[in-house]
CSV table of C-alpha atoms in Angstrom, one decimal:
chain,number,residue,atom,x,y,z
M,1,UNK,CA,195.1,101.3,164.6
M,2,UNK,CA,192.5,100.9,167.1
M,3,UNK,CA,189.6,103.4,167.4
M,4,UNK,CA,189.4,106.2,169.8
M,5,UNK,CA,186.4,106.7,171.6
M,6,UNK,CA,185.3,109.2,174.6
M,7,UNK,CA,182.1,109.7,176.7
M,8,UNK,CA,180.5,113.0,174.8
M,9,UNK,CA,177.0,112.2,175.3
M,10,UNK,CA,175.1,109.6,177.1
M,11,UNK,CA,175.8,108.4,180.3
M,12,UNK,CA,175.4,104.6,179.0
M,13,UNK,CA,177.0,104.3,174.9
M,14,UNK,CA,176.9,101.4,173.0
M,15,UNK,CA,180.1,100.2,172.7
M,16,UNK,CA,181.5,97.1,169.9
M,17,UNK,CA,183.7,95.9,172.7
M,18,UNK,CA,182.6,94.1,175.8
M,19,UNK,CA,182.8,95.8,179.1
M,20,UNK,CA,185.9,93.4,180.0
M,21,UNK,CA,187.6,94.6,177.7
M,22,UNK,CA,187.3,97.9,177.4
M,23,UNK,CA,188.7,98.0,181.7
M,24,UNK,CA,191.5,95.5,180.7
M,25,UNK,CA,192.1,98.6,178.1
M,26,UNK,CA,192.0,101.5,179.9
M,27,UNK,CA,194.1,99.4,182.8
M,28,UNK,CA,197.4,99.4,179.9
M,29,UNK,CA,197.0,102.6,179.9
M,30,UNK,CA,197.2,103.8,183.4
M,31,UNK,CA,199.7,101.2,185.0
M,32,UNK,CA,200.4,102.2,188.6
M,33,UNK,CA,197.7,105.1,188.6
M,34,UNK,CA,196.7,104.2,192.0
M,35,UNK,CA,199.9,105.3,193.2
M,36,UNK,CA,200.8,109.0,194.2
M,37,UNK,CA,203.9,110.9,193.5
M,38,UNK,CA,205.7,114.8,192.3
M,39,UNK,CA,204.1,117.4,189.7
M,40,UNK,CA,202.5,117.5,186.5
M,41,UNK,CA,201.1,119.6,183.4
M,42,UNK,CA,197.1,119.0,183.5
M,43,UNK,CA,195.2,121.1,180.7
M,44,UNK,CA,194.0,119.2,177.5
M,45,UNK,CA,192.0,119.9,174.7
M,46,UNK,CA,189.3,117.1,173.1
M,47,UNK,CA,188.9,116.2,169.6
M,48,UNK,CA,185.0,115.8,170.3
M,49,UNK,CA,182.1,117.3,172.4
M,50,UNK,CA,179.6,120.2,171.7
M,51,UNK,CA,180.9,123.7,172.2
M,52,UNK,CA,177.8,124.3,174.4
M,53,UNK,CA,176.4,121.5,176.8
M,54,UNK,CA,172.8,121.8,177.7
M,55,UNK,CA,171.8,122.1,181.2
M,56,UNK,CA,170.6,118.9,182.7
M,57,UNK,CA,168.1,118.2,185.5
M,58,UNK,CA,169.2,115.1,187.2
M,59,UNK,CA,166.8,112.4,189.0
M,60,UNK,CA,166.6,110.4,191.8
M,61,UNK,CA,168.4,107.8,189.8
M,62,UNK,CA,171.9,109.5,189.7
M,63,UNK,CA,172.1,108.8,193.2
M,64,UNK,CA,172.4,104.4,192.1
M,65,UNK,CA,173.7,104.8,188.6
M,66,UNK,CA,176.6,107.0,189.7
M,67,UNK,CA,177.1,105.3,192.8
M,68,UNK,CA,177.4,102.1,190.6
M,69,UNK,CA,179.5,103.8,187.9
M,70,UNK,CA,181.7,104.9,191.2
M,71,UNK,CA,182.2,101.2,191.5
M,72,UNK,CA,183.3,100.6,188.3
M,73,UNK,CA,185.7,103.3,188.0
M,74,UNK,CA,187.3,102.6,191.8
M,75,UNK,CA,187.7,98.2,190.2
M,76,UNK,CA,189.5,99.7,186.8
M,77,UNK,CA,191.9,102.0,189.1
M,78,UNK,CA,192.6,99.5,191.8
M,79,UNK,CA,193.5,96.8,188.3
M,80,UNK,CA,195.9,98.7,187.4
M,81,UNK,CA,198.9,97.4,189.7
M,82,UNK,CA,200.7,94.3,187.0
M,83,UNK,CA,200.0,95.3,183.6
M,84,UNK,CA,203.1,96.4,181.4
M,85,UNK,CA,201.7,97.5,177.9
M,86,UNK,CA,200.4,101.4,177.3
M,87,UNK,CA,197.2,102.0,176.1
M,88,UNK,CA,195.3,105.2,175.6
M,89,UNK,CA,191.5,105.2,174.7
M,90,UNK,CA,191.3,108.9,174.4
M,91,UNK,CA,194.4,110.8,173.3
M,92,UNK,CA,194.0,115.1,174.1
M,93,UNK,CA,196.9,117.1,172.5
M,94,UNK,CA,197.2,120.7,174.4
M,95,UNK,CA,198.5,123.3,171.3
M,96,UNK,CA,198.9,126.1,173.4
M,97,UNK,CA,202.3,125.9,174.5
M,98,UNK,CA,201.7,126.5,178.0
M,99,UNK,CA,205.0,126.1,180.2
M,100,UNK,CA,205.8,122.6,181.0
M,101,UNK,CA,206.4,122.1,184.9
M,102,UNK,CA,207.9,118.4,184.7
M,103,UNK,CA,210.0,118.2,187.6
M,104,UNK,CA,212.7,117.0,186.1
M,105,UNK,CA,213.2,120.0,184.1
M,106,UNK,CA,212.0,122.3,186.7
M,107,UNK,CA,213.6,124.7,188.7
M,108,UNK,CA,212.3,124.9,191.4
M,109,UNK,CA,208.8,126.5,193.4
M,110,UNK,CA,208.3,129.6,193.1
M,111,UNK,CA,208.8,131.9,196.2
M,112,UNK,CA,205.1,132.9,198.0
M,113,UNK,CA,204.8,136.8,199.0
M,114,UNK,CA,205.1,136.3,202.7
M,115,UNK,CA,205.4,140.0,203.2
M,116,UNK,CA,204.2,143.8,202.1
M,117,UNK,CA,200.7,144.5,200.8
M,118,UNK,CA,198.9,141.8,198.3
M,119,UNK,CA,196.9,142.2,195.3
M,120,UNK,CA,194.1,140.2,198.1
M,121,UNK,CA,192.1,138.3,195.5
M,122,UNK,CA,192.4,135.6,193.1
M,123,UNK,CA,192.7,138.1,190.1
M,124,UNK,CA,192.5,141.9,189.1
M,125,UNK,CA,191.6,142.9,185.8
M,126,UNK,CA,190.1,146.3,184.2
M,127,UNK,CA,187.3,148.3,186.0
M,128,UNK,CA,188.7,146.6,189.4
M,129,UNK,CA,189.6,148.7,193.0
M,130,UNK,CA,190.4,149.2,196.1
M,131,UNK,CA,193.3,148.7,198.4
M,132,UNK,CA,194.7,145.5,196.0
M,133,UNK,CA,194.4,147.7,192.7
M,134,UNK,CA,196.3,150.4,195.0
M,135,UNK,CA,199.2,147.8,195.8
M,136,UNK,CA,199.3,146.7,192.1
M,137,UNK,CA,199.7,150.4,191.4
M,138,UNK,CA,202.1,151.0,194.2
M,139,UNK,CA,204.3,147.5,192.7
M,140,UNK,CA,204.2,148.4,188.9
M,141,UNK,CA,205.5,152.2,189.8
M,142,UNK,CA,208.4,150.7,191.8
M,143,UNK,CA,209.3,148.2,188.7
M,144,UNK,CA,209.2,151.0,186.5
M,145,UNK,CA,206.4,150.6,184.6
M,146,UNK,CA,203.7,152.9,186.2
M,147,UNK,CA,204.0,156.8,186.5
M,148,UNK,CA,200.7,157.5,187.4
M,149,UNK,CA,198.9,158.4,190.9
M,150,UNK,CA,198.3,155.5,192.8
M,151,UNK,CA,194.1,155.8,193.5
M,152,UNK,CA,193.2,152.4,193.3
M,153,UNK,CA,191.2,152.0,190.5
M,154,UNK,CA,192.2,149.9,187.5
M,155,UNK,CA,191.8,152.3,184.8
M,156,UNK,CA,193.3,152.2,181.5
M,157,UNK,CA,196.8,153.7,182.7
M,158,UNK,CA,197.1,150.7,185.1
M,159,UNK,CA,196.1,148.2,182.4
M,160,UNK,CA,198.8,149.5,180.2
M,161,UNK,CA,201.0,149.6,182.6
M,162,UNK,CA,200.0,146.1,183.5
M,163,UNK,CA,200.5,144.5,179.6
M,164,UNK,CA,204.2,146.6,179.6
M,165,UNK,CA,205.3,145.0,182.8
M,166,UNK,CA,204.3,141.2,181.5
M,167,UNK,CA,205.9,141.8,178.0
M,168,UNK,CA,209.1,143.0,179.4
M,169,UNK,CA,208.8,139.8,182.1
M,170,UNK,CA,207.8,137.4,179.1
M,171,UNK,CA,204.7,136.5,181.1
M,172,UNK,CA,201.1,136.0,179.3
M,173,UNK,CA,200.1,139.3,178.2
M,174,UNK,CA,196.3,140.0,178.7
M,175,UNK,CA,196.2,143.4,180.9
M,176,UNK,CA,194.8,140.5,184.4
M,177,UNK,CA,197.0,140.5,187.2
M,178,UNK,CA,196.8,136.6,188.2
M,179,UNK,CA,199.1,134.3,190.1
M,180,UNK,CA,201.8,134.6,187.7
M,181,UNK,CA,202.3,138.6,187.3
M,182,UNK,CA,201.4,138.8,191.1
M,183,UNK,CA,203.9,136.4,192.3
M,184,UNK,CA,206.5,137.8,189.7
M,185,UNK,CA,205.7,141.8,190.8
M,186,UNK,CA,205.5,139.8,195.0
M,187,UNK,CA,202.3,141.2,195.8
M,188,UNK,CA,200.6,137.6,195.8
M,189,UNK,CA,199.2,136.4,199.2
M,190,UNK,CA,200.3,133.6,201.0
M,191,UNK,CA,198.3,131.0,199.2
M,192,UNK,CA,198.4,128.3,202.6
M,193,UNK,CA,196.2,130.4,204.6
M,194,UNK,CA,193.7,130.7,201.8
M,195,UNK,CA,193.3,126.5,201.7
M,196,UNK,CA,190.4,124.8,203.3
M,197,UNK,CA,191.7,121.7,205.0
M,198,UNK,CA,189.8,119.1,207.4
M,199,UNK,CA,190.6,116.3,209.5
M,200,UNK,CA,191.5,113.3,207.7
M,201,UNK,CA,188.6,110.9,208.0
M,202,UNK,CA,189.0,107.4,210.2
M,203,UNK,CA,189.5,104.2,208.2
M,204,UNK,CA,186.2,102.8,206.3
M,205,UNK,CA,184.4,106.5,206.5
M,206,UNK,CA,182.1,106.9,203.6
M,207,UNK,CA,179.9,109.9,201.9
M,208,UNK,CA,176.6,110.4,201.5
M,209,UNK,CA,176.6,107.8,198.2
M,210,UNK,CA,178.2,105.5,200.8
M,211,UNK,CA,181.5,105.9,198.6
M,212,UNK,CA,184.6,105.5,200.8
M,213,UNK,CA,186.3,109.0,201.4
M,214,UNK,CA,189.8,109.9,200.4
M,215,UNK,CA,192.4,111.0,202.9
M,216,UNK,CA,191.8,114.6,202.1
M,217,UNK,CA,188.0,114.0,201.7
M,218,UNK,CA,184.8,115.1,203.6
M,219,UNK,CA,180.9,114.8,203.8
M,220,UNK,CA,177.7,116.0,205.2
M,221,UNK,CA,178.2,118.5,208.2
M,222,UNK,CA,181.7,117.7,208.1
M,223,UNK,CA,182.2,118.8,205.1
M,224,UNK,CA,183.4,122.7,204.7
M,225,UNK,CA,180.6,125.3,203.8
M,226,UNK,CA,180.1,125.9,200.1
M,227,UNK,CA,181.9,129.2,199.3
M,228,UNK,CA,179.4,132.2,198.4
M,229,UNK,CA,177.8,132.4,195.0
M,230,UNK,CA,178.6,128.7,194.5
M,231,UNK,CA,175.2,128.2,192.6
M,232,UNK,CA,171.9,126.1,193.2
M,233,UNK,CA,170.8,122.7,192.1
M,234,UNK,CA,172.7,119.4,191.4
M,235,UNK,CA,176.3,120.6,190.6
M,236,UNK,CA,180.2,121.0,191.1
M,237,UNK,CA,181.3,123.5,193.0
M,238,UNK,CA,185.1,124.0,192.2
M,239,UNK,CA,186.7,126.9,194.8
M,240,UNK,CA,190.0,128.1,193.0
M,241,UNK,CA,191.1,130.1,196.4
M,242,UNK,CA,190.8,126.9,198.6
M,243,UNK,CA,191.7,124.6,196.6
M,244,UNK,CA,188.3,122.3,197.1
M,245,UNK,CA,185.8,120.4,195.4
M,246,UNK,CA,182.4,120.4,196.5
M,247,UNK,CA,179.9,117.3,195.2
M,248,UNK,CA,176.2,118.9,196.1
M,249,UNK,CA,173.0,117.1,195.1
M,250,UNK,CA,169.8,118.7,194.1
M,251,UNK,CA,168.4,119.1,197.6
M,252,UNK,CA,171.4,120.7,198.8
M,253,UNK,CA,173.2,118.3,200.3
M,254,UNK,CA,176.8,118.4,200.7
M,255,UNK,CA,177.5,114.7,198.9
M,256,UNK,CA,181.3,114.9,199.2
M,257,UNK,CA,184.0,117.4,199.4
M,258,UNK,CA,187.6,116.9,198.9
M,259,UNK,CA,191.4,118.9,198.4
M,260,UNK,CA,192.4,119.3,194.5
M,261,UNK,CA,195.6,120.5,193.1
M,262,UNK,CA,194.6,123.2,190.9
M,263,UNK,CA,196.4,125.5,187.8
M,264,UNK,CA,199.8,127.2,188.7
M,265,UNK,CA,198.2,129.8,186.0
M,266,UNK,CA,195.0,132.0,185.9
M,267,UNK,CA,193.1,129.8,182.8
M,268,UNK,CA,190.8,128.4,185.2
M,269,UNK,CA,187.8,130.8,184.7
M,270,UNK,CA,185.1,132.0,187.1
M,271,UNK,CA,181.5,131.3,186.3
M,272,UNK,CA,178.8,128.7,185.3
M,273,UNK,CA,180.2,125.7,183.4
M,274,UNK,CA,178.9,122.5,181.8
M,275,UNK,CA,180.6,118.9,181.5
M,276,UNK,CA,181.1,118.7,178.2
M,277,UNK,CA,183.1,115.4,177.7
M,278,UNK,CA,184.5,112.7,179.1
M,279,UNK,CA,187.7,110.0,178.7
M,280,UNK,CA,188.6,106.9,180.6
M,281,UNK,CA,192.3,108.0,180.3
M,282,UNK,CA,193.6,111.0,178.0
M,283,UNK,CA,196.9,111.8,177.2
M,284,UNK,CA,198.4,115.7,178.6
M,285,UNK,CA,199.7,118.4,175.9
M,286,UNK,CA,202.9,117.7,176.0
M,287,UNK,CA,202.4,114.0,175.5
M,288,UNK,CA,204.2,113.1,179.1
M,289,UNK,CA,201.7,112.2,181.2
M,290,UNK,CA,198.5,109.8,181.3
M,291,UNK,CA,195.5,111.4,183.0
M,292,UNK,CA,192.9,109.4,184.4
M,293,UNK,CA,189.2,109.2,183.7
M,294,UNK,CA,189.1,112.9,182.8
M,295,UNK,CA,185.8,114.9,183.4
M,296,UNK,CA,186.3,118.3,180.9
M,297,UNK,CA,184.3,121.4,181.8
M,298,UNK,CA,185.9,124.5,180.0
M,299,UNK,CA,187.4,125.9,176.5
M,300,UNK,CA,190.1,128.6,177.0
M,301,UNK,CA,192.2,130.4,174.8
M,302,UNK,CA,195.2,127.9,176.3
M,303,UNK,CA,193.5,124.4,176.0
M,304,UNK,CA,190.1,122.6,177.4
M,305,UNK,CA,190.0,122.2,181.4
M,306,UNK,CA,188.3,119.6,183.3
M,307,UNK,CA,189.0,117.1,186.5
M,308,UNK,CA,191.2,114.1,186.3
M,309,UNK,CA,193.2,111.6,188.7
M,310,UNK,CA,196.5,112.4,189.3
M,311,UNK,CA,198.9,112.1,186.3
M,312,UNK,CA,201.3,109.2,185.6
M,313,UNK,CA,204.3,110.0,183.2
M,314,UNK,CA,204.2,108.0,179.9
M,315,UNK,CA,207.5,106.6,180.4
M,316,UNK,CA,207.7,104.8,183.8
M,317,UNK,CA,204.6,105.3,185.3
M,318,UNK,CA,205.5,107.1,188.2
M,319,UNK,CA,202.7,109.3,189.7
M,320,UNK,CA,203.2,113.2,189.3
M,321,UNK,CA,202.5,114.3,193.1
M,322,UNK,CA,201.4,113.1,196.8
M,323,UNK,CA,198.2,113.0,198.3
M,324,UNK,CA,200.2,115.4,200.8
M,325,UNK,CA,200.5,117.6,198.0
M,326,UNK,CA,197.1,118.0,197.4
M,327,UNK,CA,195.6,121.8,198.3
M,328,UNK,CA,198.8,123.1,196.1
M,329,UNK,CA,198.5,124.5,192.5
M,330,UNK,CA,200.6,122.3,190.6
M,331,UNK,CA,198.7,121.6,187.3
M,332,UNK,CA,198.6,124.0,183.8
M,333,UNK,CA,194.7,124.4,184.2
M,334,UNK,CA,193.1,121.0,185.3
M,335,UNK,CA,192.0,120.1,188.8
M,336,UNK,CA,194.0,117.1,189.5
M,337,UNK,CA,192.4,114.9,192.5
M,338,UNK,CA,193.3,111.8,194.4
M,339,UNK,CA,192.2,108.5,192.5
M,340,UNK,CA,189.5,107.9,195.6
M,341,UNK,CA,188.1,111.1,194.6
M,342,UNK,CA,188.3,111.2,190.9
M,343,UNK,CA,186.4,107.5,190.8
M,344,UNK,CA,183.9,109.6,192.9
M,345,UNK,CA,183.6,112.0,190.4
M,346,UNK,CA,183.7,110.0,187.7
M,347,UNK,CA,180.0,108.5,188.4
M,348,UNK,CA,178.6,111.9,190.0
M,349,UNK,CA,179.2,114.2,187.2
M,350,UNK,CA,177.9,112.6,183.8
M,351,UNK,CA,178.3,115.0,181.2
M,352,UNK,CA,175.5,118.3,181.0
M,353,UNK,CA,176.5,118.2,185.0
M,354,UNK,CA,176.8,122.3,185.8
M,355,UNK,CA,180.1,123.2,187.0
M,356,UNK,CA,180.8,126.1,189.5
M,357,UNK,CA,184.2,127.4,189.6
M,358,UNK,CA,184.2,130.2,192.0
């Protein structure tokens, strides 16, 4: 049985096996990742990695040692076009038993709110109001689950009336109205309007690392502005509304920004996080897809969260989604990116890398 190893610590490890090897490794288990294709579950957890990372100030140098682990991440992806056997260096096994959105056993998208008053943010929760706590209010009374006068402040009424509403619907009960209770009570806005897109960039464009861009990637003053509160210093900035990724360096500058498909669910917590872990190629809860050199950011009650390439099912290989798809939420809790972008990633964020989600 051959060992299972994962980045958890050091940007360079020493490893018994020569670097040669360890690519032609990883490339069995990733065939065809290069290519994009239809939707797929993305939250794992890891069997290693502190609970806590410690904040990291990063130096000059991350600039050339990312840019060259960038490199090496872009020649293992672009390998992987002939190779037949499966491999896994780092398997994740998500316990939660999150809802499994394999197209082939779904049935269907579900249906945006395209009209009537929205909940207007991202999530509600206890101790929240205004005119989207009044909506939620004015929604729950008409499903039967609300009595009480609609004043716009989520008090403890409304959170009741909130947990009775998702156990009768057999959604997650916590008392937060996220995507899933909003879109079920239709008081969810029209997620489209809320997605930052730009201009694909022409043929050969490159960032600030001199990495080429993706199709949905940006850089510099063509990149988006960062979203507000998105933090200081050498970080990620993850934007769950718009659906972007922001790559900033420690004097400010926008490195590279680029679409992601984000969670379909409400696990992907606000706040300050910390790379924690890292794997070449992990394996998704449910033990159908491959996910490519996976960056992992967050613990939640529902599995560990982090970045990844997009999926490829265990059994053919076929990719999960299109790059057109990008910008939609289509994962269980991980960002999933284009491979361009996630070999980007790959050598920007070494693990201790702070993580804004906002």
């Amino acid at each position: 049985m051959r060992e299972v190893r994962e980045w958890s610590g050091e940007r360079h490890q020493s490893f018994d096996k020569p670097v040669e090897q360890r690519r032609r490794e990883f490339v069995l288990g990733v065939a065809t990742v290069a290519v994009l294709g239809a939707a797929a579950i993305g939250v794992v957890v890891t069997s290693g990695g502190d609970d806590a990372a410690d904040e990291t100030i990063v130096s000059s140098d991350q600039t050339a040692a990312g840019a060259e682990l960038v490199q090496d991440a872009r020649d293992i992806l672009a390998a992987t076009a002939n190779d037949d056997e499966p491999f896994v260096e780092m398997v994740d096994v998500e316990l939660a038993g999150i809802t499994d959105p394999d197209p082939e056993s779904s049935e269907g998208a579900i249906t945006r709110a395209d009209g009537g008053c929205t909940i207007g943010a991202l999530s509600l929760r206890l101790g929240a109001s205004g005119e989207g706590v009044e909506c939620l209010q004015g929604a729950l009374a008409e499903a039967g689950h609300y009595d009480g006068a609609i004043t716009g402040d989520f008090d403890q009424a409304t959170f009741d009336a909130v947990q009775s509403y998702q156990l009768a619907e057999d959604l997650f009960v916590d008392g937060v109205v996220g995507r899933e209770s909003a879109l079920a009570l239709e008081i969810w806005p029209d997620e489209e309007s809320l997605v930052v897109r730009t201009p694909a960039p022409p043929p050969g464009a490159t960032d600030l690392w001199g990495v080429e861009l993706s199709p949905v990637a940006s850089a510099g003053d063509d990149a988006p502005p960062l979203p507000d509160n998105s933090g200081t210093g050498y970080r990620v900035v993850y934007d769950r509304a718009g659906q972007r990724v922001w790559a900033v360096d420690g004097n400010e500058r926008i490195i590279r920004s680029w679409l992601v498909s984000g969670s379909t669910y409400s696990n992907e917590l606000p706040g300050t996080h910390y790379v924690y872990s890292r794997s070449e190629v992990s394996t998704a809860w449910n033990g159908k897809a491959y996910l490519p050199l996976m960056i992992r950011y967050l613990k939640t009650e529902r599995g560990n969260i982090g970045f990844h390439g997009i999926p490829t099912k265990v059994t053919t290989g076929e990719v999960y989604q299109t790059t057109e798809e990008l910008g939609t939420r289509l994962s269980g809790g991980c960002q999933r990116q284009h491979n361009t972008d996630a070999a980007f990633l790959w050598g920007f964020a070494d693990v201790g890398t702070k993580v804004v989600v906002t």
